[in-house]
CSV table of C-alpha atoms in Angstrom, one decimal:
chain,number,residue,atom,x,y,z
A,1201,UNK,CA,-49.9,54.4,93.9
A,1202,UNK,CA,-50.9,50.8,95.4
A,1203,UNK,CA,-54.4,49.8,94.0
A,1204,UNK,CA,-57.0,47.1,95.0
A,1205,UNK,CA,-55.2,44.4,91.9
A,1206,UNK,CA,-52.4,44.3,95.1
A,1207,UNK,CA,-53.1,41.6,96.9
A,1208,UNK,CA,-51.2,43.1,100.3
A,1209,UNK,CA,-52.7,45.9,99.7
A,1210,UNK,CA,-56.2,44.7,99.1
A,1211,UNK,CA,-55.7,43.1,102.4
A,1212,UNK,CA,-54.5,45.8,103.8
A,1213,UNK,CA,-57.7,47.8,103.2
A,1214,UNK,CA,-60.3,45.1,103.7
A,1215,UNK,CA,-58.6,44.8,107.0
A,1216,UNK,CA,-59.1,48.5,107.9
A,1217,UNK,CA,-62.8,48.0,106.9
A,1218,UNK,CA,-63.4,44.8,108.8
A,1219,UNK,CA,-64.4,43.2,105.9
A,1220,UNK,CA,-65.9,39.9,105.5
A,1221,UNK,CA,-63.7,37.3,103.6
A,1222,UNK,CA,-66.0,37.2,100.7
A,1223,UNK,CA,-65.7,41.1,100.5
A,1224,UNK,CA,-61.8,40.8,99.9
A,1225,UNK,CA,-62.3,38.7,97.3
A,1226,UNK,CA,-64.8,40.4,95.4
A,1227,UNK,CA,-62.5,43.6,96.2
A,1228,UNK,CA,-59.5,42.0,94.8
A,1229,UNK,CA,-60.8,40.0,91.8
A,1230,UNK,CA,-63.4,43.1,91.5
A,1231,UNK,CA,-66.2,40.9,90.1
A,1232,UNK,CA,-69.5,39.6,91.4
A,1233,UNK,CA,-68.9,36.1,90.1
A,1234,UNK,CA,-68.2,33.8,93.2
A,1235,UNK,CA,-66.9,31.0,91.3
A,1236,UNK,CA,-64.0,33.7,89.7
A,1237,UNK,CA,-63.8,34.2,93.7
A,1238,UNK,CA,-62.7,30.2,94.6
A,1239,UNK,CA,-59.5,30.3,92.3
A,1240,UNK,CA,-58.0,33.8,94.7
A,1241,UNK,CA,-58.6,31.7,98.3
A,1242,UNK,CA,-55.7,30.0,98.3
A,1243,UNK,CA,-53.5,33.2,97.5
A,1244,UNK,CA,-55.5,35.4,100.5
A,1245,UNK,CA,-55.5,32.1,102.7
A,1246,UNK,CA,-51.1,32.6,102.8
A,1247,UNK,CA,-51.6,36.1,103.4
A,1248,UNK,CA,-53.8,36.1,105.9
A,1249,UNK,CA,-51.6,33.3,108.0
A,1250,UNK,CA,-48.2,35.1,107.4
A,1251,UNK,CA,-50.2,38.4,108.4
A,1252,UNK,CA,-51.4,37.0,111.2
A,1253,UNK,CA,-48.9,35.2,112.8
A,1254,UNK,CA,-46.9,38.5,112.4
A,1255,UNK,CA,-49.7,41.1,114.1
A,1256,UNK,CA,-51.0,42.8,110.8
A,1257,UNK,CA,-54.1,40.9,111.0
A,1258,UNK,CA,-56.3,39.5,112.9
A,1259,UNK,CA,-59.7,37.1,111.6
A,1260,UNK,CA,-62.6,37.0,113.7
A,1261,UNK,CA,-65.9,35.1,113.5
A,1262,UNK,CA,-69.1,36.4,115.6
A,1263,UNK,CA,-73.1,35.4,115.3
A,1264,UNK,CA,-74.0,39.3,114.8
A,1265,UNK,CA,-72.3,42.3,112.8
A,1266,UNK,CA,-69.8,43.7,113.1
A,1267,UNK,CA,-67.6,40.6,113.5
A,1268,UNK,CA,-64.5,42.3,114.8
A,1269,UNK,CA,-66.4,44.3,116.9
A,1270,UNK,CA,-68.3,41.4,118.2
A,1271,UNK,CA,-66.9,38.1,117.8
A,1272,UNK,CA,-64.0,36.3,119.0
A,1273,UNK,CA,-60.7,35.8,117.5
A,1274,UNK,CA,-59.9,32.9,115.2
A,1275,UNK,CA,-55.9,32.0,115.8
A,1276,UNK,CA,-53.7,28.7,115.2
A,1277,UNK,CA,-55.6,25.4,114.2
A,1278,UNK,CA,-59.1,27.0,114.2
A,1279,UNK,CA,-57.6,29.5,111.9
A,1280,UNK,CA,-56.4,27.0,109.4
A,1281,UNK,CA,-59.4,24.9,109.4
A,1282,UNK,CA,-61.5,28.0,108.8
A,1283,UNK,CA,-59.5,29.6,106.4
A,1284,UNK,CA,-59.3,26.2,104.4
A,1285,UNK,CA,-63.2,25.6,104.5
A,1286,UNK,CA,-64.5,26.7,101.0
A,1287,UNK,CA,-68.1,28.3,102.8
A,1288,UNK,CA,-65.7,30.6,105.4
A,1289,UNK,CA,-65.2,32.3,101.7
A,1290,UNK,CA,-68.5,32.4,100.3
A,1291,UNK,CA,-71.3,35.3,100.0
A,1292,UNK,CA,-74.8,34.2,102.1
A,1293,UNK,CA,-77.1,35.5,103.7
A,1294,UNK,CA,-74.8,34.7,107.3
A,1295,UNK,CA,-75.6,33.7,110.6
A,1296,UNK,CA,-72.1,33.3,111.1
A,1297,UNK,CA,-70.3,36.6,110.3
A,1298,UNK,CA,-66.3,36.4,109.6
A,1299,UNK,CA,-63.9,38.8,108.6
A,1300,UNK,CA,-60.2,40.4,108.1
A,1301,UNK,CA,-59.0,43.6,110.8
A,1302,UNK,CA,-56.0,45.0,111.2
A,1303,UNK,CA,-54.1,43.8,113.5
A,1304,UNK,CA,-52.0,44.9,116.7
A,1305,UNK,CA,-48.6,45.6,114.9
A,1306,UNK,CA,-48.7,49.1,112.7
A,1307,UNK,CA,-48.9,48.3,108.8
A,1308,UNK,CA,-45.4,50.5,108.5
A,1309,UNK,CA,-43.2,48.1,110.2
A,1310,UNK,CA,-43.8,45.1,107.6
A,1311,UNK,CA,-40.7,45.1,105.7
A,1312,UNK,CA,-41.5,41.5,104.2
A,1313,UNK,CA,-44.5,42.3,102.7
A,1314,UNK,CA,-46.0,46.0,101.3
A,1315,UNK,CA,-44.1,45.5,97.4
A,1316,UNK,CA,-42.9,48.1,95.8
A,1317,UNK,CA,-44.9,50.2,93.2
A,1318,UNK,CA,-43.4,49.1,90.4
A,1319,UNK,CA,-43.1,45.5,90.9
């Protein structure tokens, strides 16, 4: 059974929830210390650009809650530049909201990502 520890699947999930980026860190490192946080942004920063560039996820940013209900889509450069700014990851009391959702492609057809089990 696929657990949180996965990062995919941890993704996966947080995306389902429309979770803030700082949620899927805490999710997948499943601590309260931000500073454990910084050293997983880089691996969730290549997930989230593969994922996204193949449907399975989408990032949005919005001034009010929910962000993916609310906000606009973050694609291409803005993506990059948002995903690669250190407070985009960080837990605050926002005025800025931005998070994970799933994206337009079903999670079944990834065939690149979704390990096995037992790897």
């Amino acid at each position: 059974m696929k657990h949180l520890r996965d990062d995919e699947y941890c993704l996966f999930v947080n995306g389902g929830e429309g979770s803030d980026l700082w949620a899927l860190l805490a999710d997948w490192s499943d601590s309260a210390d931000e500073e454990e946080w910084k050293e997983h942004v880089p691996r969730f920063s290549r997930l989230i650009r593969r994922w996204q560039r193949l449907g399975f996820i989408k990032v949005f940013r919005s001034d009010a809650w929910p962000a993916h209900l609310t906000g606009e889509e973050v694609t291409g450069r803005a993506l990059d530049e948002l995903l690669a700014d250190s407070a985009s990851w960080e837990y605050r009391d926002p005025v800025r909201w931005t998070c994970v959702a799933s994206g337009d492609r079903d999670i079944q057809e990834l065939r690149e990502g979704m390990r096995a089990p037992d790897e």
